[in-house]
Amino acid sequence: MAIQDIFVNTAYDVFVNTSHNVWFGAGSPLPALTLSSSINRLALSDSWAARPRNEIYTCVIDADGFDPVILPISSWQARFRTDDAESYVAVVVPGIEYSDTITDREDGTITIHKGYKFLDTNEEFLTAIIEADIDSISDDEGPRSASIQITAYTTLTENAKNVTIDEVHFKNTNADGSVRWRTSLWIDIDTANGDFFIKPGDTVTYSGDTITVDYISIAVDVNQESMEISST
Amino acid sequence: MGRATIISETGAGLYVIKPLYNNDFITAEITTLTAAIVAYDAEITTLTSELAVIAGEYDDIADALDDAIDEFNSDPVQEKFDAMTALTASLGSVTAQLSNKTRELGRAKLKKSSATKRKTKLENLVSDVSNRNAWNIAYVEGLSGEVNTIEINGEAEEILIGDFLDPSKLTEILGQTVAGSLYNFSLFPYWQKWNPTHRIGTITALSGNLATVSLAAATSHYQGLNINQASTLYNVPIAYLTCNEAAFEVGDEVVLGFTSQDWANPVIIGFRDNPAQCGTGVIDVGYSYPSGAWGSLGPFSWTAADIGGSSPEITMEHATTIPNISTNKLQKYRGGVVSYSQTTSSTLIFTVTRTIDYSYSGGVFTLKFKQTNTEASATNWQVSVVDTDSLNPTLSLSGPGLGTQYAPLHYQYIPGQYVNINNYTDGRLYIQIQCQVNIPGGGLNQIINYDFDNIKEAILGP
């Protein structure tokens, strides 16, 4: 089943970020869950921003011959580059209970989604941030815990768009004129055509300043999320 | 700097190559990973068997416990309670073993998966080296086997065939040790800028063997750093095959090499694409007396080293002074229509002016020439053309410059009028113009032979 850019799915639980009054995970790892085959588009509403909601992230692993499965993740990181360079994403899956699920799909892909779970209707709005081919799988084991790390690469296709953001925590301008803005992982549900996330090549405006993004660095875990967008 | 294998030759300096990589490290790692995967397979087989045994024990104990519970329920005595308790403890122990063994099996599968993915990636790196088109920086044909290559800016993105600095081999970053790749990563932009290898530039001025070159922008793929120390290089010498600067024109996109990787010592070593050929040819000039005595002034062989001038004109200037010809020019040209005029003077005999026009359209040339005599006593003009290589079976002459026909392609010539050489497509032409001049002491036949080889190549380029 293809992962849609935007869908509403209420058939499974998800792991969410605890920052910004949201929660991340249900404690112990969840059993492997199959994505619902019924995908319903969320009716976009002008009132969505005012609705109580949690920020949520999901990681879906998929491969030919296997059903897509949502993996429980404790963190993920990514580096987005422009067309001619590979973009990278890595996720950490706590425990090793998902070893069979992952090794079965070692030649597949992982897809990171971000979205919101609306508390009034329990609906979820998810948009795919990146889908990448699995490059490596490794296990890390400590005295009392273990985890699996999956790294994946892909080449993003530029589809330049204009995005206006209203939140920048940190701005840096280097001597060579390159600019770096630290912001949140911005999703604008009202943006048309399902391309909700900032990608390299986009023109981003904040408080009257505009940059063309050519590199994005993302780090998300249960306690924080950070995205830096930069231009040369 | 690198090496490649010639796969095929397209012609005129263009080849299909396969770059050669140093895969020593990768090959060794693939061997190690292959052995590890075999070991993991064995471990997985063992763990799976052990897990099955433990699972069997679990089932047996669970069944026994079910029976013990039933027995205790039907006859609740201490002995049966103790038996039930003992089986419960055993089940707990086996459950822990089951859990631990399952985790061991999971880890083994993950390690095998990790090793398999790594091995596949390395194997793909080796097998994914694809053939690519590559120009030789010089007009050299007939290459085969392994050749040296030039990586522009030290990057693998643009590879040309050429030989300048000591050859080595490209190495994938995953084909290096971690320390080696980090070292390379750290120093890469540094040596690109301060120990330069090759650059692309455009000739903006030529003076003798020295050129002014405007460098193409060059950035390192690490951090996008500018690796040029300057945007323009001046007084850059040209070292190209046997003809050096004669092969180049202002506007040519050229390849520069830096001797000893020193920015202060650039050399133009070739073309980025479509390298020019060092041309060759012969002009044979001589004269004879009515008695038949031959006074040879040639033949004068010329090469591209004798070529100068600038587009749209082409000049072939022979370094040797020809007694009866003070200026000896054939304009080198690479496209379009060219006019060629030449003035020949002799203080002893006479002065003539020759004009040869070339035009070319889709494979067929019309060569047009005339010769004007300023010496009234010159008589008995004749012109003949020989298709030396017999590549032009329909070659013919026409035009107002022709008088009586003496033989095929041999006519009386009317000075000052044009002669057209029709249907020329390729090969060598031998054009002879002859006149007789009466001078004190006896008549003199001056014969000027033009023996042009590769006219097409000389005019259009290969």
XYZ file of C-alpha atoms in Angstrom:
694
model
C 0.000 0.000 0.000
C 1.410 3.361 -0.938
C 1.873 5.859 1.801
C -0.133 8.938 1.067
C 1.158 12.421 1.556
C -1.846 13.291 3.600
C -4.296 11.032 5.279
C -6.349 10.570 8.357
C -6.001 7.298 10.109
C -7.670 6.337 13.306
C -6.971 2.628 13.054
C -3.733 2.579 14.962
C -1.943 4.237 17.783
C 1.055 6.463 17.162
C 4.053 7.789 18.981
C 4.001 11.474 19.612
C 6.314 14.157 20.806
C 6.112 15.195 24.452
C 7.192 18.736 23.784
C 4.506 21.305 23.263
C 2.094 19.484 25.571
C 2.079 16.267 23.594
C 3.108 12.746 24.433
C 5.522 10.374 22.782
C 4.851 6.705 22.851
C 2.827 4.498 25.102
C 5.634 3.294 27.309
C 6.478 -0.227 26.258
C 6.817 -0.933 22.557
C 3.606 -1.500 20.746
C 3.008 -4.615 18.724
C 3.540 -4.212 15.019
C 0.470 -2.619 13.580
C -0.622 -2.547 10.018
C -1.730 0.698 8.502
C -5.373 0.942 7.870
C -6.305 0.324 4.298
C -9.012 2.931 4.540
C -7.503 6.341 4.033
C -9.734 9.319 4.438
C -8.757 12.832 3.619
C -9.155 15.325 6.384
C -11.537 18.065 5.510
C -9.376 21.129 5.933
C -11.022 23.755 7.976
C -10.202 27.304 8.803
C -10.762 26.395 12.395
C -8.123 23.656 12.585
C -5.541 25.889 14.242
C -7.829 26.516 17.172
C -8.675 22.874 17.762
C -6.903 21.062 20.651
C -4.378 18.712 19.226
C -1.166 16.808 19.845
C 1.827 16.845 17.561
C 2.537 13.335 16.354
C 5.264 11.561 14.427
C 5.113 8.149 12.842
C 7.711 6.003 11.176
C 6.436 3.452 8.690
C 8.650 0.675 7.384
C 7.603 -0.941 4.155
C 8.983 -3.365 1.599
C 7.798 -5.338 -1.371
C 6.010 -8.468 -0.253
C 5.323 -7.194 3.246
C 2.683 -5.043 4.828
C 3.752 -1.574 5.942
C 4.262 -1.415 9.677
C 4.444 1.498 12.067
C 7.604 1.309 14.105
C 7.812 2.736 17.598
C 10.618 5.286 17.534
C 12.218 7.265 20.307
C 13.946 9.776 18.053
C 14.764 10.607 14.475
C 17.221 12.845 12.695
C 17.438 13.999 9.110
C 19.531 16.061 6.733
C 17.771 17.359 3.638
C 19.851 18.471 0.720
C 19.091 19.730 -2.736
C 18.532 17.590 -5.798
C 22.063 16.532 -6.562
C 22.963 15.310 -3.078
C 21.453 12.512 -1.072
C 19.253 13.316 1.877
C 19.508 11.255 5.027
C 17.178 10.115 7.759
C 17.849 7.939 10.795
C 15.449 6.582 13.381
C 16.016 4.863 16.711
C 13.667 2.027 17.612
C 13.853 1.218 21.331
C 14.313 -2.455 22.222
C 14.934 -5.252 19.810
C 11.444 -6.678 19.746
C 10.969 -5.388 16.228
C 14.059 -7.123 14.879
C 12.094 -9.582 12.721
C 9.787 -6.853 11.447
C 12.763 -4.732 10.469
C 15.045 -7.415 9.072
C 12.198 -8.765 6.948
C 11.953 -5.294 5.357
C 15.667 -4.529 5.202
C 15.451 -3.799 1.464
C 12.509 -1.467 1.844
C 11.871 2.094 2.879
C 11.062 4.097 5.950
C 8.748 7.062 5.863
C 8.539 9.734 8.520
C 5.239 11.497 8.962
C 4.404 14.470 11.064
C 0.974 15.660 11.906
C -1.601 16.374 14.502
C -3.996 14.254 16.467
C -7.101 16.299 17.091
C -8.326 15.639 20.583
C -11.919 16.620 19.882
C -12.501 14.021 17.176
C -9.496 11.724 17.656
C -8.710 12.238 13.981
C -5.124 12.377 12.845
C -3.667 14.580 10.178
C -0.382 13.241 8.860
C 1.910 14.411 6.121
C 4.933 12.519 4.855
C 8.120 14.437 5.558
C 10.531 12.062 3.885
C 10.530 8.565 2.431
C 13.958 6.998 2.006
C 15.566 3.693 1.065
C 16.968 1.755 3.998
C 20.736 1.892 3.886
C 21.869 0.301 7.116
C 20.515 -1.380 10.216
C 22.418 -1.660 13.448
C 21.670 -2.705 16.986
C 23.003 -0.985 20.063
C 23.011 -2.746 23.386
C 23.646 -1.323 26.833
C 23.570 -2.988 30.264
C 19.834 -2.463 30.668
C 18.520 -1.431 27.300
C 18.906 -2.008 23.618
C 17.805 -0.246 20.474
C 17.862 -0.553 16.727
C 19.014 2.250 14.459
C 17.864 2.437 10.861
C 19.446 4.853 8.415
C 18.054 5.607 5.016
C 18.908 7.813 2.052
C 16.976 9.341 -0.782
C 17.258 12.049 -3.367
C 14.647 14.715 -2.848
C 13.052 16.279 -5.864
C 12.817 20.028 -5.635
C 9.363 21.442 -6.015
C 10.029 24.995 -4.975
C 7.284 26.805 -3.152
C 6.923 29.866 -0.977
C 6.415 29.351 2.729
C 5.880 31.959 5.412
C 6.692 30.913 8.970
C 5.906 32.719 12.191
C 8.419 31.119 14.520
C 12.219 31.394 14.474
C 14.144 30.746 17.692
C 17.603 31.586 16.429
C 19.096 33.376 13.442
C 22.692 33.281 12.303
C 24.375 35.041 9.397
C 27.921 34.042 8.521
C 30.606 36.201 7.018
C 30.104 34.533 3.635
C 26.470 35.578 3.660
C 25.051 32.165 4.415
C 22.070 32.222 6.719
C 20.822 29.719 9.277
C 17.432 29.853 10.980
C 16.389 27.526 13.777
C 12.678 26.933 13.827
C 10.150 24.255 14.584
C 9.112 21.531 12.205
C 6.676 23.657 10.399
C 3.520 22.305 8.893
C 0.945 24.513 7.322
C -2.226 22.549 6.890
C -3.722 25.332 4.863
C -1.017 25.010 2.206
C -2.524 23.617 -0.923
C -1.649 20.499 -2.903
C -0.449 18.354 -0.050
C 3.129 19.681 0.024
C 3.112 20.828 3.597
C 6.693 20.611 4.685
C 9.631 22.896 3.974
C 12.045 21.293 1.520
C 15.315 22.415 -0.032
C 14.609 24.836 -2.829
C 11.702 26.483 -1.026
C 11.627 30.208 -0.412
C 10.941 30.826 3.251
C 9.882 34.149 4.702
C 10.004 35.136 8.327
C 9.271 38.600 9.622
C 10.042 40.230 6.311
C 13.288 38.319 5.704
C 13.419 35.746 2.933
C 15.863 32.936 2.240
C 16.041 30.153 -0.303
C 16.621 26.942 1.579
C 19.313 24.568 0.370
C 19.958 22.540 3.512
C 17.772 21.392 6.373
C 18.890 19.725 9.591
C 16.286 18.063 11.801
C 16.508 16.398 15.215
C 13.470 15.132 17.091
C 13.234 13.112 20.294
C 10.800 12.758 23.137
C 11.969 15.955 24.805
C 12.622 18.330 21.942
C 12.439 18.977 18.288
C 14.653 21.248 16.238
C 14.896 22.181 12.622
C 17.543 24.409 11.115
C 17.080 25.700 7.605
C 19.997 27.330 5.863
C 20.885 29.028 2.652
C 24.231 29.766 1.067
C 45.554 11.912 -11.753
C 43.286 8.901 -12.184
C 43.078 5.832 -14.350
C 40.410 4.453 -16.645
C 39.879 1.675 -19.114
C 39.013 2.541 -22.695
C 35.761 0.784 -23.555
C 35.314 2.136 -27.061
C 36.333 4.963 -29.315
C 33.867 7.366 -30.865
C 36.462 9.304 -32.827
C 38.169 12.679 -32.948
C 39.319 12.297 -29.345
C 36.031 11.153 -27.828
C 36.016 7.819 -26.010
C 33.832 5.742 -23.741
C 35.739 4.936 -20.575
C 35.231 3.143 -17.308
C 37.018 4.858 -14.416
C 39.192 2.564 -12.342
C 38.828 2.749 -8.598
C 41.119 1.583 -5.863
C 38.946 -1.122 -4.333
C 41.524 -2.807 -2.114
C 39.826 -1.764 1.114
C 36.345 -2.556 -0.178
C 37.410 -5.985 -1.416
C 38.941 -6.819 1.945
C 35.840 -5.654 3.793
C 33.541 -7.648 1.506
C 35.596 -10.736 2.308
C 35.271 -10.048 6.026
C 31.545 -9.391 5.763
C 30.988 -12.547 3.731
C 32.634 -14.592 6.468
C 30.610 -12.764 9.112
C 27.336 -13.452 7.297
C 28.183 -17.152 7.118
C 28.894 -17.105 10.855
C 25.647 -15.242 11.589
C 23.708 -17.761 9.490
C 25.200 -20.570 11.554
C 24.408 -18.705 14.762
C 20.830 -18.076 13.633
C 20.425 -21.770 12.798
C 21.764 -22.765 16.209
C 19.675 -20.211 18.073
C 16.552 -21.194 16.156
C 17.109 -24.819 17.141
C 17.768 -23.894 20.746
C 14.714 -21.689 20.746
C 12.619 -24.589 19.446
C 13.927 -26.809 22.251
C 13.132 -24.184 24.873
C 9.737 -23.596 23.314
C 9.149 -27.349 23.514
C 10.169 -27.344 27.166
C 7.846 -24.426 27.742
C 4.955 -26.289 26.146
C 5.723 -29.422 28.157
C 5.914 -27.517 31.439
C 2.830 -25.484 30.595
C 0.909 -28.689 29.853
C 2.199 -30.265 33.068
C 1.233 -27.167 34.991
C -2.273 -27.299 33.516
C -2.515 -30.915 34.662
C -1.082 -30.046 38.107
C -3.612 -27.267 38.520
C -6.427 -29.633 37.595
C -5.087 -32.241 40.027
C -4.739 -29.690 42.798
C -8.260 -28.437 42.154
C -9.619 -31.970 42.388
C -7.473 -32.931 45.359
C -6.071 -29.823 47.132
C -3.351 -31.371 49.226
C 0.031 -29.867 50.097
C 1.915 -32.345 47.942
C -0.005 -31.322 44.836
C 0.251 -27.692 45.748
C 4.020 -28.059 45.983
C 4.093 -29.796 42.622
C 2.064 -26.991 41.090
C 4.323 -24.388 42.674
C 7.459 -26.131 41.407
C 6.073 -26.280 37.870
C 5.132 -22.607 38.051
C 8.701 -21.770 39.035
C 10.004 -23.929 36.197
C 7.689 -22.218 33.751
C 8.987 -18.848 34.898
C 12.541 -19.981 34.399
C 11.812 -21.346 30.931
C 9.905 -18.202 30.028
C 12.969 -16.144 30.914
C 15.123 -18.485 28.823
C 12.646 -18.148 25.989
C 12.770 -14.380 26.197
C 16.560 -14.274 26.351
C 16.940 -16.707 23.472
C 14.441 -14.739 21.397
C 16.459 -11.584 22.014
C 19.670 -13.414 21.090
C 18.063 -14.592 17.887
C 16.813 -11.071 17.179
C 20.279 -9.644 17.687
C 21.823 -12.275 15.433
C 19.298 -11.464 12.718
C 19.999 -7.744 13.091
C 23.746 -8.319 12.875
C 23.300 -10.458 9.787
C 21.022 -7.832 8.268
C 23.510 -5.103 9.066
C 26.374 -7.088 7.525
C 24.284 -7.999 4.477
C 23.249 -4.405 3.853
C 26.830 -3.248 4.209
C 28.135 -5.947 1.900
C 25.461 -5.187 -0.710
C 26.282 -1.506 -0.544
C 29.989 -2.144 -1.071
C 29.339 -4.595 -3.899
C 27.074 -2.039 -5.559
C 29.772 0.586 -5.210
C 32.119 -1.633 -7.160
C 29.619 -2.742 -9.771
C 27.898 0.619 -10.142
C 30.927 2.263 -11.724
C 29.416 2.974 -15.079
C 30.890 3.767 -18.425
C 30.944 7.398 -19.405
C 31.880 9.505 -22.376
C 35.183 11.262 -21.971
C 37.039 13.579 -24.274
C 40.739 13.310 -24.583
C 42.135 16.755 -23.882
C 44.202 16.372 -27.061
C 43.341 15.101 -30.494
C 44.643 11.599 -30.016
C 42.975 8.643 -31.630
C 43.502 4.922 -31.323
C 43.837 4.678 -27.544
C 43.059 1.369 -25.881
C 43.567 -0.411 -22.573
C 44.241 1.632 -19.452
C 44.868 5.352 -19.727
C 45.545 8.218 -17.375
C 42.701 10.583 -16.662
C 42.268 14.145 -15.541
C 39.674 14.984 -12.905
C 38.757 18.640 -13.279
C 39.158 20.470 -9.955
C 40.176 17.140 -8.434
C 36.544 16.041 -8.455
C 35.243 12.857 -10.059
C 32.322 14.679 -11.618
C 34.164 15.636 -14.822
C 36.760 13.194 -16.054
C 38.811 13.703 -19.195
C 41.524 11.601 -20.743
C 44.956 13.118 -20.404
C 48.321 12.770 -18.861
C 49.801 15.523 -16.741
C 50.365 14.750 -13.077
C 51.391 11.417 -11.597
C 48.504 8.996 -11.914
C 46.725 7.473 -8.979
C 43.221 6.033 -8.641
C 39.929 7.324 -7.373
C 38.800 5.784 -4.111
C 35.243 5.742 -2.873
C 34.857 7.328 0.533
C 33.495 3.999 1.764
C 36.551 2.361 0.297
C 38.723 4.095 2.856
C 39.240 3.633 6.537
C 37.198 5.925 8.736
C 40.359 7.776 9.732
C 41.455 7.993 6.116
C 38.142 9.309 4.879
C 37.982 11.881 7.676
C 41.534 12.983 6.893
C 40.644 13.257 3.240
C 37.417 15.085 4.026
C 39.290 17.591 6.158
C 42.033 18.321 3.661
C 40.108 18.004 0.415
C 39.187 21.664 -0.160
C 42.621 22.688 1.082
C 44.615 20.799 -1.509
C 42.072 21.628 -4.179
C 42.846 25.294 -3.627
C 46.455 25.380 -2.532
C 47.785 22.323 -4.366
C 45.678 22.598 -7.509
C 45.609 19.911 -10.169
C 43.435 20.923 -13.110
C 41.013 23.669 -13.989
C 38.799 24.670 -16.886
C 39.225 28.125 -18.378
C 38.525 30.181 -21.467
C 41.254 31.843 -23.482
C 40.591 35.568 -23.609
C 43.848 36.639 -25.268
C 46.698 34.967 -27.122
C 50.165 36.292 -27.678
C 52.591 33.811 -29.110
C 52.779 30.843 -26.810
C 51.218 32.718 -23.911
C 47.550 33.079 -23.166
C 45.299 34.912 -20.789
C 42.758 32.540 -19.326
C 39.534 33.321 -17.530
C 38.958 30.461 -15.116
C 35.618 28.765 -14.754
C 34.158 29.002 -11.274
C 35.383 26.094 -9.180
C 33.991 24.978 -5.859
C 34.704 21.993 -3.691
C 31.845 19.588 -3.218
C 32.783 19.736 0.443
C 31.240 22.871 1.902
C 30.978 24.518 -1.512
C 34.197 26.423 -0.915
C 35.724 28.474 -3.724
C 38.953 26.716 -4.694
C 40.282 29.199 -7.223
C 43.002 31.525 -6.025
C 42.242 33.986 -8.807
C 39.669 34.358 -11.537
C 42.140 35.089 -14.340
C 45.563 33.693 -15.136
C 47.996 35.644 -17.286
C 50.903 34.567 -19.492
C 49.922 30.921 -19.343
C 52.167 28.845 -21.630
C 50.630 26.323 -23.979
C 51.934 22.780 -24.314
C 49.815 20.848 -26.791
C 50.906 17.902 -28.886
C 53.384 19.132 -31.528
C 51.710 22.418 -32.340
C 51.224 24.206 -29.002
C 49.500 27.588 -29.391
C 48.736 27.026 -33.071
C 45.848 24.780 -32.127
C 44.126 27.388 -29.975
C 42.036 30.454 -30.539
C 40.600 33.110 -28.307
C 37.369 31.774 -26.890
C 38.522 28.162 -26.697
C 37.546 26.361 -23.505
C 40.748 24.761 -22.332
C 42.129 22.466 -19.669
C 44.882 23.800 -17.451
C 47.305 21.702 -15.489
C 49.405 23.057 -12.667
C 52.986 21.876 -12.751
C 53.954 20.366 -9.389
C 50.437 21.377 -8.253
C 51.691 24.938 -7.987
C 49.182 27.706 -8.735
C 52.057 29.830 -10.025
C 52.832 27.315 -12.782
C 49.739 26.806 -14.923
C 49.968 25.270 -18.379
C 47.308 24.957 -21.033
C 47.400 21.273 -21.848
C 44.342 20.716 -23.987
C 40.704 21.258 -24.753
C 37.692 20.597 -22.564
C 36.007 18.966 -25.541
C 36.375 18.666 -29.289
C 40.183 18.911 -29.254
C 41.772 20.514 -32.278
C 43.971 18.498 -34.541
C 47.488 19.525 -35.319
C 47.052 19.751 -39.097
C 49.570 18.748 -41.753
C 50.009 19.628 -45.383
C 52.375 20.540 -48.116
C 52.819 23.555 -50.341
C 55.126 22.706 -53.146
C 56.534 25.723 -54.914
C 59.000 25.632 -57.735
C 59.858 26.939 -61.155
C 61.295 25.636 -64.345
C 63.016 27.052 -67.389
C 61.785 26.343 -70.899
C 64.720 23.991 -71.178
C 63.083 21.830 -68.558
C 65.505 22.670 -65.771
C 63.655 22.643 -62.450
C 64.338 25.146 -59.736
C 62.787 23.746 -56.614
C 61.639 25.983 -53.844
C 59.932 23.248 -51.932
C 57.994 21.250 -51.047
C 57.337 22.997 -47.798
C 55.560 20.846 -45.319
C 53.405 22.618 -42.828
C 51.895 21.532 -39.601
C 49.494 23.103 -37.210
C 52.529 24.659 -35.587
C 52.511 26.985 -38.562
C 48.904 27.893 -38.058
C 47.908 31.181 -36.590
C 45.339 33.872 -37.017
C 41.928 34.053 -35.549
C 38.467 33.014 -36.548
C 36.830 33.555 -38.966
C 40.192 33.798 -40.681
C 42.661 30.992 -40.681
C 46.318 31.426 -41.398
C 48.935 28.894 -42.184
C 52.255 30.621 -42.076
C 55.330 28.698 -42.847
C 58.370 29.662 -40.881
C 60.618 29.127 -43.865
C 61.077 32.038 -46.201
C 60.132 30.998 -49.673
C 62.166 33.094 -52.124
C 59.361 33.864 -54.465
C 56.615 34.003 -51.930
C 56.924 36.518 -49.164
C 53.696 35.616 -47.481
C 52.351 32.127 -47.382
C 49.059 31.828 -45.634
C 46.310 29.332 -45.372
C 43.713 30.392 -42.939
C 42.850 27.751 -40.358
C 39.167 27.713 -39.829
C 36.596 25.677 -37.991
C 33.257 26.416 -39.559
C 31.531 28.779 -41.896
C 32.865 30.385 -45.036
C 36.394 31.598 -45.266
C 38.169 33.855 -47.665
C 41.810 33.394 -48.236
C 44.021 35.786 -50.078
C 47.690 35.707 -50.605
C 50.161 38.035 -52.103
C 53.264 36.666 -53.685
C 56.023 38.945 -54.775
C 59.364 38.562 -56.306
C 61.567 41.517 -56.887
C 63.313 39.592 -59.586
C 60.394 38.336 -61.542
C 56.900 39.644 -61.011
C 54.137 40.093 -58.555
C 50.973 38.070 -58.544
C 47.988 38.103 -56.270
C 46.067 34.937 -55.613
C 42.709 34.671 -53.966
C 41.185 31.412 -52.920
C 37.682 31.281 -51.486
C 36.336 28.228 -49.771
C 32.707 27.623 -49.185
C 31.150 24.580 -47.646
C 27.644 23.321 -47.322
C 26.784 19.939 -45.948
C 29.777 17.987 -47.104
C 30.557 19.490 -50.512
C 33.076 22.261 -50.965
C 33.421 24.718 -53.747
C 36.977 25.922 -53.922
C 37.353 29.100 -55.888
C 40.618 30.735 -56.777
C 42.118 33.292 -59.054
C 45.539 34.663 -59.715
C 46.292 38.168 -60.917
C 49.483 38.923 -62.705
C 51.014 42.372 -62.632
C 53.816 41.415 -64.943
C 52.638 42.014 -68.499
C 55.179 39.671 -69.986
C 53.752 36.630 -68.235
C 52.183 34.326 -70.779
C 51.045 30.768 -71.270
C 49.017 30.458 -68.099
C 47.790 26.991 -67.244
C 45.962 25.429 -64.351
C 45.526 21.799 -63.391
C 44.053 19.973 -60.428
C 44.871 16.428 -59.351
C 42.561 14.440 -57.073
C 45.451 12.737 -55.335
C 43.441 10.330 -53.186
C 40.778 9.668 -55.856
C 38.090 10.491 -53.324
C 36.262 12.941 -55.573
C 35.121 11.074 -58.693
C 32.894 13.911 -59.919
C 35.445 16.667 -59.417
C 35.269 19.265 -62.162
C 36.483 22.736 -62.990
C 34.419 25.660 -64.185
C 34.374 29.412 -64.224
C 35.555 32.343 -66.319
C 39.168 31.606 -65.524
C 39.166 28.582 -67.799
C 40.226 28.706 -71.394
C 41.141 25.847 -73.666
C 40.908 22.429 -72.052
C 44.061 20.401 -72.463
C 43.007 17.354 -70.458
C 40.549 16.468 -67.724
C 41.077 19.035 -64.933
C 43.787 20.754 -66.988
C 42.965 24.049 -68.709
C 44.379 27.240 -70.066
C 44.115 29.814 -67.321
C 42.914 33.381 -67.836
C 44.645 35.558 -65.211
C 42.450 37.575 -62.935
C 39.461 35.280 -63.367
C 38.081 32.772 -60.950
C 38.233 29.024 -61.342
C 35.771 26.908 -59.408
C 36.714 23.434 -58.201
C 33.390 21.693 -57.981
C 32.205 18.611 -56.078
C 35.101 18.364 -53.681
C 34.183 16.378 -50.603
C 37.344 15.044 -49.043
C 40.948 14.087 -49.455
C 43.999 15.688 -50.964
C 44.019 18.097 -53.881
C 47.029 19.107 -55.900
C 46.513 22.468 -57.603
C 49.112 23.740 -60.040
C 49.225 27.189 -61.577
C 51.879 27.878 -64.143
C 52.931 30.821 -66.279
C 55.862 31.755 -68.427
C 57.703 34.995 -67.855
C 60.165 36.550 -70.223
C 63.024 38.103 -68.404
C 66.357 39.340 -69.644
C 68.563 36.386 -70.298
C 65.842 33.983 -71.181
C 62.321 32.922 -70.440
C 61.302 31.492 -67.082
C 58.399 29.254 -66.271
C 57.143 29.791 -62.790
C 55.132 26.938 -61.474
C 53.326 27.209 -58.201
C 51.875 24.008 -56.867
C 49.382 23.950 -54.062
C 49.239 20.513 -52.509
C 46.562 20.622 -49.881
C 46.013 17.601 -47.724
C 42.978 17.394 -45.518
C 41.429 20.581 -46.767
C 38.201 19.598 -45.151
C 39.838 18.984 -41.796
C 41.947 22.104 -42.071
C 38.900 24.197 -42.704
C 36.244 22.577 -40.602
C 38.254 20.762 -38.025
C 38.021 17.001 -37.634
